[in-house]
Structure formats: structure tokens, C-alpha cells
Tab-separated table of N, CA and C in Angstrom:
chain	number	residue	atom	x	y	z
A	1	MET	N	17.954	0.464	5.000
A	1	MET	CA	17.543	1.620	5.757
A	1	MET	C	18.594	1.901	6.821
A	2	THR	N	19.052	3.122	6.891
A	2	THR	CA	19.982	3.538	7.924
A	2	THR	C	19.200	4.135	9.077
A	3	THR	N	19.555	3.701	10.263
A	3	THR	CA	18.912	4.243	11.450
A	3	THR	C	19.964	4.801	12.380
A	4	SER	N	19.519	5.512	13.385
A	4	SER	CA	20.449	6.023	14.384
A	4	SER	C	21.160	4.900	15.104
A	5	ALA	N	20.553	3.695	15.086
A	5	ALA	CA	21.179	2.563	15.754
A	5	ALA	C	22.513	2.218	15.107
A	6	SER	N	22.708	2.591	13.841
A	6	SER	CA	23.955	2.280	13.154
A	6	SER	C	25.018	3.347	13.377
A	7	VAL	N	24.677	4.420	14.074
A	7	VAL	CA	25.612	5.497	14.350
A	7	VAL	C	26.281	5.226	15.695
A	8	PRO	N	27.619	5.286	15.770
A	8	PRO	CA	28.287	5.041	17.055
A	8	PRO	C	27.795	6.019	18.118
A	9	THR	N	27.532	5.491	19.307
A	9	THR	CA	27.037	6.342	20.394
A	9	THR	C	28.009	6.400	21.558
A	10	GLU	N	29.166	5.797	21.433
A	10	GLU	CA	30.124	5.786	22.531
A	10	GLU	C	30.427	7.211	22.980
A	11	GLY	N	30.241	7.459	24.244
A	11	GLY	CA	30.524	8.773	24.806
A	11	GLY	C	29.495	9.838	24.462
A	12	ALA	N	28.423	9.462	23.824
A	12	ALA	CA	27.451	10.446	23.345
A	12	ALA	C	26.828	11.246	24.477
A	13	ILE	N	26.570	10.607	25.599
A	13	ILE	CA	25.921	11.310	26.693
A	13	ILE	C	26.953	11.944	27.621
A	14	SER	N	28.041	11.257	27.869
A	14	SER	CA	29.002	11.737	28.859
A	14	SER	C	29.971	12.785	28.320
A	15	SER	N	29.968	13.051	27.034
A	15	SER	CA	30.939	13.980	26.446
A	15	SER	C	30.348	15.355	26.178
A	16	GLY	N	29.618	15.885	27.104
A	16	GLY	CA	29.150	17.247	26.962
A	16	GLY	C	28.007	17.433	25.989
A	17	GLY	N	27.098	16.493	25.895
A	17	GLY	CA	25.890	16.684	25.102
A	17	GLY	C	26.058	16.512	23.609
A	18	ARG	N	26.876	15.614	23.165
A	18	ARG	CA	27.087	15.441	21.730
A	18	ARG	C	25.826	15.016	20.995
A	19	VAL	N	24.966	14.268	21.644
A	19	VAL	CA	23.720	13.872	20.992
A	19	VAL	C	22.862	15.108	20.731
A	20	THR	N	22.738	15.973	21.705
A	20	THR	CA	21.948	17.189	21.524
A	20	THR	C	22.581	18.070	20.451
A	21	ASP	N	23.904	18.178	20.442
A	21	ASP	CA	24.573	18.949	19.389
A	21	ASP	C	24.246	18.382	18.014
A	22	ARG	N	24.223	17.056	17.914
A	22	ARG	CA	23.879	16.406	16.640
A	22	ARG	C	22.460	16.771	16.217
A	23	LEU	N	21.541	16.787	17.177
A	23	LEU	CA	20.156	17.127	16.867
A	23	LEU	C	20.029	18.590	16.444
A	24	VAL	N	20.717	19.474	17.122
A	24	VAL	CA	20.679	20.896	16.768
A	24	VAL	C	21.268	21.110	15.375
A	25	ASN	N	22.347	20.422	15.060
A	25	ASN	CA	22.938	20.527	13.720
A	25	ASN	C	21.976	20.006	12.653
A	26	ALA	N	21.303	18.916	12.955
A	26	ALA	CA	20.315	18.379	12.013
A	26	ALA	C	19.187	19.375	11.799
A	27	ASN	N	18.778	20.062	12.872
A	27	ASN	CA	17.727	21.061	12.741
A	27	ASN	C	18.167	22.222	11.864
A	28	GLU	N	19.392	22.618	11.980
A	28	GLU	CA	19.888	23.710	11.136
A	28	GLU	C	19.823	23.324	9.658
A	29	ARG	N	20.174	22.077	9.338
A	29	ARG	CA	20.075	21.606	7.945
A	29	ARG	C	18.618	21.549	7.498
A	30	TYR	N	17.757	21.076	8.376
A	30	TYR	CA	16.324	21.004	8.095
A	30	TYR	C	15.758	22.401	7.848
A	31	ALA	N	16.085	23.322	8.729
A	31	ALA	CA	15.552	24.689	8.627
A	31	ALA	C	16.030	25.385	7.364
A	32	ALA	N	17.230	25.061	6.892
A	32	ALA	CA	17.768	25.696	5.688
A	32	ALA	C	16.913	25.384	4.467
A	33	ALA	N	16.280	24.223	4.459
A	33	ALA	CA	15.441	23.834	3.323
A	33	ALA	C	13.948	23.933	3.638
A	34	PHE	N	13.612	24.398	4.825
A	34	PHE	CA	12.235	24.418	5.291
A	34	PHE	C	11.421	25.487	4.581
A	35	THR	N	10.202	25.124	4.220
A	35	THR	CA	9.226	26.103	3.735
A	35	THR	C	7.951	25.915	4.561
A	36	ASP	N	7.330	27.000	4.901
A	36	ASP	CA	6.117	26.962	5.701
A	36	ASP	C	5.055	26.160	4.960
A	37	PRO	N	4.559	25.065	5.566
A	37	PRO	CA	3.543	24.259	4.883
A	37	PRO	C	2.181	24.926	4.833
A	38	GLY	N	2.001	26.048	5.526
A	38	GLY	CA	0.758	26.798	5.452
A	38	GLY	C	-0.422	26.129	6.112
A	39	MET	N	-0.174	25.348	7.142
A	39	MET	CA	-1.272	24.676	7.831
A	39	MET	C	-1.375	25.186	9.256
A	40	ASP	N	-2.545	24.950	9.875
A	40	ASP	CA	-2.681	25.305	11.278
A	40	ASP	C	-2.585	24.041	12.122
A	41	ALA	N	-2.888	24.165	13.397
A	41	ALA	CA	-2.711	23.058	14.336
A	41	ALA	C	-3.818	22.001	14.257
A	42	ARG	N	-4.862	22.272	13.484
A	42	ARG	CA	-5.957	21.305	13.370
A	42	ARG	C	-5.542	20.157	12.445
A	43	PRO	N	-5.585	18.914	12.945
A	43	PRO	CA	-5.181	17.794	12.093
A	43	PRO	C	-6.166	17.554	10.950
A	44	VAL	N	-5.631	17.378	9.774
A	44	VAL	CA	-6.427	17.199	8.562
A	44	VAL	C	-7.395	16.020	8.676
A	45	LEU	N	-6.953	14.932	9.288
A	45	LEU	CA	-7.796	13.736	9.388
A	45	LEU	C	-8.666	13.713	10.651
A	46	HIS	N	-8.599	14.761	11.456
A	46	HIS	CA	-9.411	14.867	12.685
A	46	HIS	C	-9.218	13.666	13.605
A	47	VAL	N	-7.980	13.193	13.703
A	47	VAL	CA	-7.674	12.028	14.529
A	47	VAL	C	-6.515	12.341	15.466
A	48	ALA	N	-6.608	11.766	16.659
A	48	ALA	CA	-5.511	11.816	17.619
A	48	ALA	C	-5.028	10.384	17.839
A	49	VAL	N	-3.718	10.198	17.806
A	49	VAL	CA	-3.112	8.886	18.023
A	49	VAL	C	-2.361	8.930	19.349
A	50	VAL	N	-2.678	7.978	20.222
A	50	VAL	CA	-1.979	7.845	21.497
A	50	VAL	C	-1.154	6.571	21.408
A	51	ALA	N	0.156	6.703	21.623
A	51	ALA	CA	1.035	5.546	21.447
A	51	ALA	C	2.180	5.579	22.437
A	52	CYS	N	2.847	4.460	22.529
A	52	CYS	CA	4.034	4.340	23.380
A	52	CYS	C	5.166	5.182	22.798
A	53	MET	N	6.058	5.602	23.673
A	53	MET	CA	7.210	6.408	23.263
A	53	MET	C	8.332	5.550	22.685
A	54	ASP	N	8.161	4.242	22.648
A	54	ASP	CA	9.199	3.322	22.178
A	54	ASP	C	9.782	3.783	20.843
A	55	ALA	N	11.087	3.839	20.770
A	55	ALA	CA	11.783	4.343	19.584
A	55	ALA	C	11.602	3.461	18.355
A	56	ARG	N	11.117	2.243	18.535
A	56	ARG	CA	10.898	1.347	17.385
A	56	ARG	C	9.616	1.651	16.632
A	57	LEU	N	8.761	2.509	17.170
A	57	LEU	CA	7.487	2.815	16.526
A	57	LEU	C	7.598	4.089	15.700
A	58	ASP	N	7.601	3.933	14.396
A	58	ASP	CA	7.560	5.069	13.473
A	58	ASP	C	6.101	5.214	13.059
A	59	LEU	N	5.350	5.930	13.857
A	59	LEU	CA	3.895	5.986	13.693
A	59	LEU	C	3.464	6.520	12.337
A	60	HIS	N	4.089	7.593	11.882
A	60	HIS	CA	3.681	8.156	10.597
A	60	HIS	C	3.873	7.143	9.471
A	61	ALA	N	5.001	6.477	9.450
A	61	ALA	CA	5.238	5.476	8.403
A	61	ALA	C	4.294	4.291	8.557
A	62	ALA	N	4.129	3.803	9.789
A	62	ALA	CA	3.297	2.622	10.027
A	62	ALA	C	1.835	2.851	9.686
A	63	LEU	N	1.374	4.084	9.837
A	63	LEU	CA	-0.040	4.393	9.607
A	63	LEU	C	-0.285	5.145	8.303
A	64	GLY	N	0.755	5.380	7.519
A	64	GLY	CA	0.595	6.100	6.259
A	64	GLY	C	0.202	7.549	6.448
A	65	LEU	N	0.718	8.173	7.489
A	65	LEU	CA	0.362	9.550	7.813
A	65	LEU	C	1.390	10.536	7.267
A	66	GLU	N	0.909	11.720	6.965
A	66	GLU	CA	1.760	12.821	6.512
A	66	GLU	C	1.720	13.931	7.554
A	67	LEU	N	2.631	14.867	7.427
A	67	LEU	CA	2.663	16.035	8.299
A	67	LEU	C	1.292	16.710	8.284
A	68	GLY	N	0.755	16.976	9.465
A	68	GLY	CA	-0.520	17.662	9.574
A	68	GLY	C	-1.737	16.761	9.631
A	69	ASP	N	-1.546	15.452	9.461
A	69	ASP	CA	-2.687	14.540	9.444
A	69	ASP	C	-3.308	14.297	10.814
A	70	CYS	N	-2.479	14.254	11.866
A	70	CYS	CA	-2.998	13.835	13.173
A	70	CYS	C	-2.288	14.548	14.302
A	71	HIS	N	-2.884	14.453	15.472
A	71	HIS	CA	-2.191	14.794	16.711
A	71	HIS	C	-1.585	13.500	17.229
A	72	THR	N	-0.369	13.553	17.705
A	72	THR	CA	0.304	12.380	18.242
A	72	THR	C	0.664	12.643	19.698
A	73	ILE	N	0.195	11.768	20.566
A	73	ILE	CA	0.450	11.873	21.995
A	73	ILE	C	1.180	10.603	22.402
A	74	ARG	N	2.381	10.753	22.960
A	74	ARG	CA	3.173	9.573	23.301
A	74	ARG	C	3.636	9.629	24.748
A	75	ASN	N	3.660	8.455	25.369
A	75	ASN	CA	4.211	8.309	26.711
A	75	ASN	C	4.652	6.861	26.895
A	76	ALA	N	5.228	6.560	28.040
A	76	ALA	CA	5.647	5.191	28.329
A	76	ALA	C	4.425	4.279	28.328
A	77	GLY	N	4.389	3.336	27.428
A	77	GLY	CA	3.300	2.375	27.332
A	77	GLY	C	2.123	2.806	26.482
A	78	GLY	N	2.048	4.081	26.105
A	78	GLY	CA	0.877	4.555	25.378
A	78	GLY	C	-0.367	4.521	26.247
A	79	VAL	N	-0.168	4.588	27.547
A	79	VAL	CA	-1.246	4.454	28.522
A	79	VAL	C	-2.070	5.741	28.590
A	80	VAL	N	-3.362	5.600	28.733
A	80	VAL	CA	-4.233	6.759	28.888
A	80	VAL	C	-4.197	7.196	30.351
A	81	THR	N	-3.434	8.245	30.592
A	81	THR	CA	-3.274	8.841	31.920
A	81	THR	C	-4.071	10.141	31.967
A	82	ASP	N	-4.069	10.799	33.115
A	82	ASP	CA	-4.737	12.099	33.221
A	82	ASP	C	-4.157	13.096	32.222
A	83	ASP	N	-2.855	13.062	32.005
A	83	ASP	CA	-2.250	14.004	31.073
A	83	ASP	C	-2.650	13.699	29.629
A	84	VAL	N	-2.814	12.434	29.305
A	84	VAL	CA	-3.307	12.079	27.967
A	84	VAL	C	-4.738	12.574	27.793
A	85	ILE	N	-5.571	12.407	28.814
A	85	ILE	CA	-6.948	12.925	28.755
A	85	ILE	C	-6.911	14.438	28.560
A	86	ARG	N	-6.011	15.121	29.258
A	86	ARG	CA	-5.858	16.576	29.082
A	86	ARG	C	-5.560	16.916	27.626
A	87	SER	N	-4.593	16.227	27.035
A	87	SER	CA	-4.224	16.502	25.644
A	87	SER	C	-5.354	16.161	24.680
A	88	LEU	N	-6.019	15.031	24.908
A	88	LEU	CA	-7.146	14.656	24.041
A	88	LEU	C	-8.294	15.652	24.166
A	89	THR	N	-8.535	16.148	25.358
A	89	THR	CA	-9.606	17.122	25.577
A	89	THR	C	-9.325	18.404	24.797
A	90	ILE	N	-8.111	18.894	24.857
A	90	ILE	CA	-7.733	20.079	24.081
A	90	ILE	C	-7.825	19.780	22.597
A	91	SER	N	-7.352	18.605	22.200
A	91	SER	CA	-7.391	18.198	20.795
A	91	SER	C	-8.818	18.197	20.256
A	92	GLN	N	-9.756	17.689	21.049
A	92	GLN	CA	-11.148	17.628	20.597
A	92	GLN	C	-11.856	18.974	20.715
A	93	HIS	N	-11.784	19.592	21.866
A	93	HIS	CA	-12.548	20.820	22.112
A	93	HIS	C	-12.044	22.007	21.287
A	94	LYS	N	-10.749	22.120	21.123
A	94	LYS	CA	-10.185	23.316	20.497
A	94	LYS	C	-9.604	23.089	19.106
A	95	LEU	N	-9.354	21.827	18.739
A	95	LEU	CA	-8.651	21.591	17.470
A	95	LEU	C	-9.347	20.583	16.563
A	96	GLY	N	-10.560	20.190	16.910
A	96	GLY	CA	-11.427	19.490	15.977
A	96	GLY	C	-11.232	18.010	15.768
A	97	THR	N	-10.485	17.311	16.623
A	97	THR	CA	-10.370	15.869	16.393
A	97	THR	C	-11.655	15.166	16.809
A	98	ARG	N	-11.926	14.058	16.143
A	98	ARG	CA	-13.145	13.293	16.387
A	98	ARG	C	-12.847	11.822	16.679
A	99	SER	N	-11.748	11.315	16.147
A	99	SER	CA	-11.387	9.900	16.297
A	99	SER	C	-10.144	9.772	17.170
A	100	ILE	N	-10.065	8.647	17.879
A	100	ILE	CA	-8.904	8.372	18.726
A	100	ILE	C	-8.427	6.957	18.428
A	101	VAL	N	-7.125	6.846	18.155
A	101	VAL	CA	-6.487	5.558	17.922
A	101	VAL	C	-5.465	5.350	19.028
A	102	LEU	N	-5.567	4.215	19.717
A	102	LEU	CA	-4.646	3.869	20.787
A	102	LEU	C	-3.733	2.755	20.311
A	103	ILE	N	-2.427	2.931	20.487
A	103	ILE	CA	-1.480	1.920	20.018
A	103	ILE	C	-0.486	1.563	21.115
A	104	HIS	N	-0.595	0.319	21.586
A	104	HIS	CA	0.417	-0.283	22.449
A	104	HIS	C	1.283	-1.153	21.528
A	105	HIS	N	2.232	-1.894	22.076
A	105	HIS	CA	3.071	-2.729	21.204
A	105	HIS	C	3.609	-3.942	21.948
A	106	THR	N	4.059	-4.914	21.177
A	106	THR	CA	4.682	-6.099	21.753
A	106	THR	C	6.031	-5.721	22.341
A	107	GLY	N	6.446	-6.469	23.333
A	107	GLY	CA	7.756	-6.256	23.932
A	107	GLY	C	7.913	-4.924	24.638
A	108	CYS	N	6.847	-4.402	25.213
A	108	CYS	CA	6.893	-3.104	25.884
A	108	CYS	C	7.642	-3.210	27.212
A	109	GLY	N	8.440	-2.213	27.501
A	109	GLY	CA	9.193	-2.172	28.741
A	109	GLY	C	8.321	-2.139	29.983
A	110	LEU	N	7.092	-1.642	29.864
A	110	LEU	CA	6.205	-1.601	31.032
A	110	LEU	C	5.750	-2.993	31.466
A	111	GLU	N	5.942	-3.989	30.591
A	111	GLU	CA	5.612	-5.361	30.972
A	111	GLU	C	6.695	-5.966	31.860
A	112	ALA	N	7.864	-5.343	31.888
A	112	ALA	CA	9.006	-5.896	32.614
A	112	ALA	C	9.216	-5.250	33.980
A	113	ILE	N	8.421	-4.237	34.324
A	113	ILE	CA	8.571	-3.606	35.632
A	113	ILE	C	7.239	-3.670	36.371
A	114	THR	N	7.245	-3.233	37.608
A	114	THR	CA	6.023	-3.223	38.420
A	114	THR	C	5.871	-1.850	39.051
A	115	GLU	N	4.778	-1.680	39.766
A	115	GLU	CA	4.551	-0.440	40.490
A	115	GLU	C	5.595	-0.237	41.592
A	116	ASP	N	6.330	-1.302	41.944
A	116	ASP	CA	7.412	-1.180	42.927
A	116	ASP	C	8.505	-0.226	42.453
A	117	PHE	N	8.525	0.083	41.181
A	117	PHE	CA	9.494	1.045	40.642
A	117	PHE	C	9.402	2.380	41.385
A	118	ARG	N	8.196	2.765	41.782
A	118	ARG	CA	8.009	4.013	42.535
A	118	ARG	C	8.734	3.943	43.883
A	119	THR	N	8.641	2.790	44.542
A	119	THR	CA	9.327	2.606	45.820
A	119	THR	C	10.844	2.636	45.611
A	120	GLU	N	11.308	1.992	44.542
A	120	GLU	CA	12.740	2.018	44.231
A	120	GLU	C	13.220	3.452	44.018
A	121	LEU	N	12.440	4.243	43.302
A	121	LEU	CA	12.803	5.647	43.094
A	121	LEU	C	12.822	6.418	44.412
A	122	GLU	N	11.846	6.145	45.251
A	122	GLU	CA	11.794	6.822	46.547
A	122	GLU	C	13.046	6.513	47.369
A	123	MET	N	13.463	5.267	47.344
A	123	MET	CA	14.667	4.875	48.079
A	123	MET	C	15.910	5.541	47.479
A	124	GLU	N	15.918	5.694	46.173
A	124	GLU	CA	17.077	6.261	45.481
A	124	GLU	C	17.182	7.774	45.640
A	125	VAL	N	16.065	8.484	45.500
A	125	VAL	CA	16.125	9.950	45.476
A	125	VAL	C	15.495	10.622	46.700
A	126	GLY	N	14.829	9.835	47.536
A	126	GLY	CA	14.268	10.399	48.752
A	126	GLY	C	12.897	11.020	48.603
A	127	GLN	N	12.271	10.822	47.464
A	127	GLN	CA	10.921	11.356	47.245
A	127	GLN	C	10.131	10.364	46.404
A	128	ARG	N	8.898	10.111	46.821
A	128	ARG	CA	8.043	9.170	46.090
A	128	ARG	C	7.341	9.913	44.954
A	129	PRO	N	7.407	9.364	43.750
A	129	PRO	CA	6.696	10.000	42.632
A	129	PRO	C	5.189	10.020	42.875
A	130	ALA	N	4.541	11.098	42.466
A	130	ALA	CA	3.092	11.212	42.602
A	130	ALA	C	2.368	10.413	41.524
A	131	TRP	N	3.060	10.104	40.455
A	131	TRP	CA	2.441	9.402	39.327
A	131	TRP	C	2.538	7.887	39.468
A	132	ALA	N	1.593	7.205	38.827
A	132	ALA	CA	1.619	5.740	38.780
A	132	ALA	C	2.502	5.297	37.619
A	133	VAL	N	3.152	4.182	37.769
A	133	VAL	CA	3.990	3.636	36.707
A	133	VAL	C	3.114	3.163	35.542
A	134	GLU	N	1.959	2.621	35.856
A	134	GLU	CA	1.022	2.054	34.875
A	134	GLU	C	1.600	0.806	34.210
A	135	ALA	N	2.388	0.048	34.975
A	135	ALA	CA	2.936	-1.215	34.476
A	135	ALA	C	1.785	-2.185	34.205
A	136	PHE	N	2.043	-3.138	33.322
A	136	PHE	CA	1.016	-4.130	33.005
A	136	PHE	C	1.665	-5.445	32.601
A	137	ARG	N	0.913	-6.509	32.647
A	137	ARG	CA	1.390	-7.835	32.252
A	137	ARG	C	0.738	-8.300	30.950
A	138	ASP	N	-0.461	-7.807	30.673
A	138	ASP	CA	-1.235	-8.256	29.513
A	138	ASP	C	-1.502	-7.047	28.622
A	139	VAL	N	-0.793	-6.956	27.517
A	139	VAL	CA	-0.893	-5.778	26.643
A	139	VAL	C	-2.308	-5.607	26.098
A	140	ASP	N	-2.982	-6.703	25.745
A	140	ASP	CA	-4.346	-6.600	25.224
A	140	ASP	C	-5.275	-5.995	26.273
A	141	GLN	N	-5.152	-6.472	27.508
A	141	GLN	CA	-6.009	-5.960	28.576
A	141	GLN	C	-5.705	-4.495	28.858
A	142	ASP	N	-4.441	-4.099	28.739
A	142	ASP	CA	-4.109	-2.701	28.986
A	142	ASP	C	-4.675	-1.798	27.887
A	143	VAL	N	-4.709	-2.288	26.652
A	143	VAL	CA	-5.360	-1.523	25.579
A	143	VAL	C	-6.845	-1.371	25.899
A	144	ARG	N	-7.482	-2.445	26.349
A	144	ARG	CA	-8.904	-2.372	26.724
A	144	ARG	C	-9.124	-1.342	27.835
A	145	GLN	N	-8.247	-1.355	28.833
A	145	GLN	CA	-8.356	-0.400	29.929
A	145	GLN	C	-8.206	1.027	29.414
A	146	SER	N	-7.271	1.242	28.507
A	146	SER	CA	-7.079	2.576	27.943
A	146	SER	C	-8.298	3.016	27.144
A	147	MET	N	-8.876	2.103	26.355
A	147	MET	CA	-10.092	2.439	25.609
A	147	MET	C	-11.209	2.816	26.566
A	148	GLN	N	-11.341	2.077	27.655
A	148	GLN	CA	-12.392	2.355	28.638
A	148	GLN	C	-12.191	3.715	29.288
A	149	ARG	N	-10.945	4.055	29.603
A	149	ARG	CA	-10.664	5.368	30.205
A	149	ARG	C	-11.069	6.499	29.259
A	150	VAL	N	-10.819	6.318	27.975
A	150	VAL	CA	-11.209	7.343	27.001
A	150	VAL	C	-12.723	7.411	26.900
A	151	ARG	N	-13.356	6.265	26.748
A	151	ARG	CA	-14.807	6.235	26.535
A	151	ARG	C	-15.601	6.761	27.718
A	152	THR	N	-15.050	6.697	28.914
A	152	THR	CA	-15.796	7.131	30.096
A	152	THR	C	-15.370	8.510	30.600
A	153	SER	N	-14.443	9.148	29.930
A	153	SER	CA	-14.015	10.470	30.374
A	153	SER	C	-15.121	11.493	30.144
A	154	PRO	N	-15.479	12.247	31.164
A	154	PRO	CA	-16.516	13.267	30.991
A	154	PRO	C	-16.019	14.479	30.191
A	155	PHE	N	-14.722	14.571	29.976
A	155	PHE	CA	-14.153	15.741	29.305
A	155	PHE	C	-14.097	15.603	27.782
A	156	LEU	N	-14.246	14.393	27.292
A	156	LEU	CA	-14.120	14.169	25.850
A	156	LEU	C	-15.479	14.233	25.171
A	157	LEU	N	-15.527	14.958	24.068
A	157	LEU	CA	-16.771	15.148	23.319
A	157	LEU	C	-17.115	13.953	22.442
A	158	HIS	N	-16.082	13.314	21.886
A	158	HIS	CA	-16.285	12.268	20.874
A	158	HIS	C	-15.629	10.981	21.341
A	159	THR	N	-16.454	10.028	21.760
A	159	THR	CA	-15.923	8.751	22.237
A	159	THR	C	-16.511	7.567	21.471
A	160	ASP	N	-17.190	7.860	20.369
A	160	ASP	CA	-17.797	6.784	19.588
A	160	ASP	C	-16.818	6.156	18.600
A	161	ASP	N	-15.724	6.832	18.260
A	161	ASP	CA	-14.727	6.280	17.338
A	161	ASP	C	-13.384	6.186	18.060
A	162	VAL	N	-13.324	5.243	19.001
A	162	VAL	CA	-12.110	4.964	19.767
A	162	VAL	C	-11.735	3.519	19.481
A	163	ARG	N	-10.559	3.323	18.907
A	163	ARG	CA	-10.125	1.959	18.587
A	163	ARG	C	-8.723	1.740	19.121
A	164	GLY	N	-8.470	0.511	19.571
A	164	GLY	CA	-7.190	0.173	20.161
A	164	GLY	C	-6.495	-0.948	19.407
A	165	PHE	N	-5.160	-0.867	19.375
A	165	PHE	CA	-4.358	-1.813	18.615
A	165	PHE	C	-3.086	-2.177	19.367
A	166	VAL	N	-2.514	-3.323	18.994
A	166	VAL	CA	-1.177	-3.708	19.433
A	166	VAL	C	-0.321	-3.777	18.182
A	167	PHE	N	0.767	-3.015	18.178
A	167	PHE	CA	1.731	-3.002	17.074
A	167	PHE	C	2.777	-4.075	17.351
A	168	ASP	N	2.985	-4.958	16.386
A	168	ASP	CA	3.992	-6.007	16.522
A	168	ASP	C	5.335	-5.449	16.058
A	169	VAL	N	6.292	-5.328	16.977
A	169	VAL	CA	7.575	-4.711	16.634
A	169	VAL	C	8.426	-5.593	15.727
A	170	LYS	N	8.065	-6.861	15.558
A	170	LYS	CA	8.812	-7.764	14.668
A	170	LYS	C	8.266	-7.753	13.245
A	171	THR	N	6.941	-7.545	13.087
A	171	THR	CA	6.329	-7.602	11.759
A	171	THR	C	5.851	-6.247	11.249
A	172	GLY	N	5.661	-5.295	12.151
A	172	GLY	CA	5.141	-3.988	11.763
A	172	GLY	C	3.637	-3.949	11.612
A	173	LEU	N	2.960	-5.057	11.886
A	173	LEU	CA	1.507	-5.122	11.727
A	173	LEU	C	0.770	-4.699	12.980
A	174	LEU	N	-0.389	-4.081	12.775
A	174	LEU	CA	-1.305	-3.763	13.864
A	174	LEU	C	-2.293	-4.896	14.039
A	175	ARG	N	-2.627	-5.190	15.284
A	175	ARG	CA	-3.657	-6.160	15.601
A	175	ARG	C	-4.709	-5.429	16.429
A	176	GLU	N	-5.940	-5.380	15.919
A	176	GLU	CA	-6.985	-4.662	16.645
A	176	GLU	C	-7.460	-5.446	17.851
A	177	ILE	N	-7.737	-4.697	18.919
A	177	ILE	CA	-8.189	-5.287	20.179
A	177	ILE	C	-9.681	-5.037	20.331
A	178	ASP	N	-10.411	-6.109	20.585
A	178	ASP	CA	-11.849	-6.014	20.856
A	178	ASP	C	-12.028	-5.391	22.236
A	179	PRO	N	-12.809	-4.314	22.329
A	179	PRO	CA	-12.948	-3.631	23.616
A	179	PRO	C	-13.672	-4.429	24.689
A	180	ALA	N	-14.409	-5.456	24.291
A	180	ALA	CA	-15.205	-6.231	25.263
A	180	ALA	C	-14.360	-7.093	26.162
């Protein structure tokens, strides 16, 4: 399997946006062969997946999903934040999702930092971020916390099918987390 990791990146960011140019060129090739799949924004499987933004997680491949199957919401850590609740609320109320799958993973970068990151940023740029870092030490416990945030949100219509998992970045396997 060839990945972007095998493509030289030297100077990619500092040379006038070569990475973005590469992405735009790839889109032009994609668009040349593109045909309208004829679907709307409602996911076929009525599921929303919340996961970490980590580049090692190929969610569609790992979960056997196809285009149009799910809504995918990603952020640092796959943490259920106010913005994730906003997206899930729209997904459920306006686009018909009923199930929510939460996916954290082993070796997450949020395990290596603390909330002090906000103070470091304040010292660096002169303004304190309004958002929480949502750092954690125990990935299983953070999945439980995320499940609890979903289940107790007054904005979500469907909280009976909420399941949380940890994706192992070495094996590709999901391990389900007991919410208790």
C-alpha cells in the first residue's frame, strides 16, 4: 500500500503551498472522472461517527463504510465537545441519524499534553484560547466521558444507540468500551 508518508515532503510547507497545490491537482483528476452519485446528505445507515482527526485512522476502510453511509465528525481526540453536539444535533434532527459511534485510539496525542497547553498558547500569542484542550490520560475513561456527554445532551433525539470504541493503531482492531 502506498501512502502519502512515502511521498517526499521536504519543503512542502515552506515552498509556497506545494501540498495544497498537490491536493488541488488531485481534485482536478478526481473531478474529471466524477459522476454525481445521486444521493442527498442523509446517511444511508443513519449513523454518525465521531472520531479523532489522527491521520492513521481510515474510518471508511476500518468500518467497511462506503460513500453516503454515515456522517463523520472528527476533531483532536474524537472528544465530544459543544461543537460535536452541534453537529450531532443537526445530523439527528435534520438528516435522520439514529446511531452514534465514538472512536478514540491508542497512542493519541491528547494523552501527551495537558490543559497547560492553553497557558503556553497564551504566553506565545498573547491571548488565551476560549476552548478546552480536552487532554486525557486514560483513553477508556475518556470514551466513557464522551458517551456520557452524548447520552445526557438535551439536544439529541436518539441516545439509546451510542457505543464507544478504542481503535488500536497497531492492529486496526476496535475494542468496545463498557459505558459503566
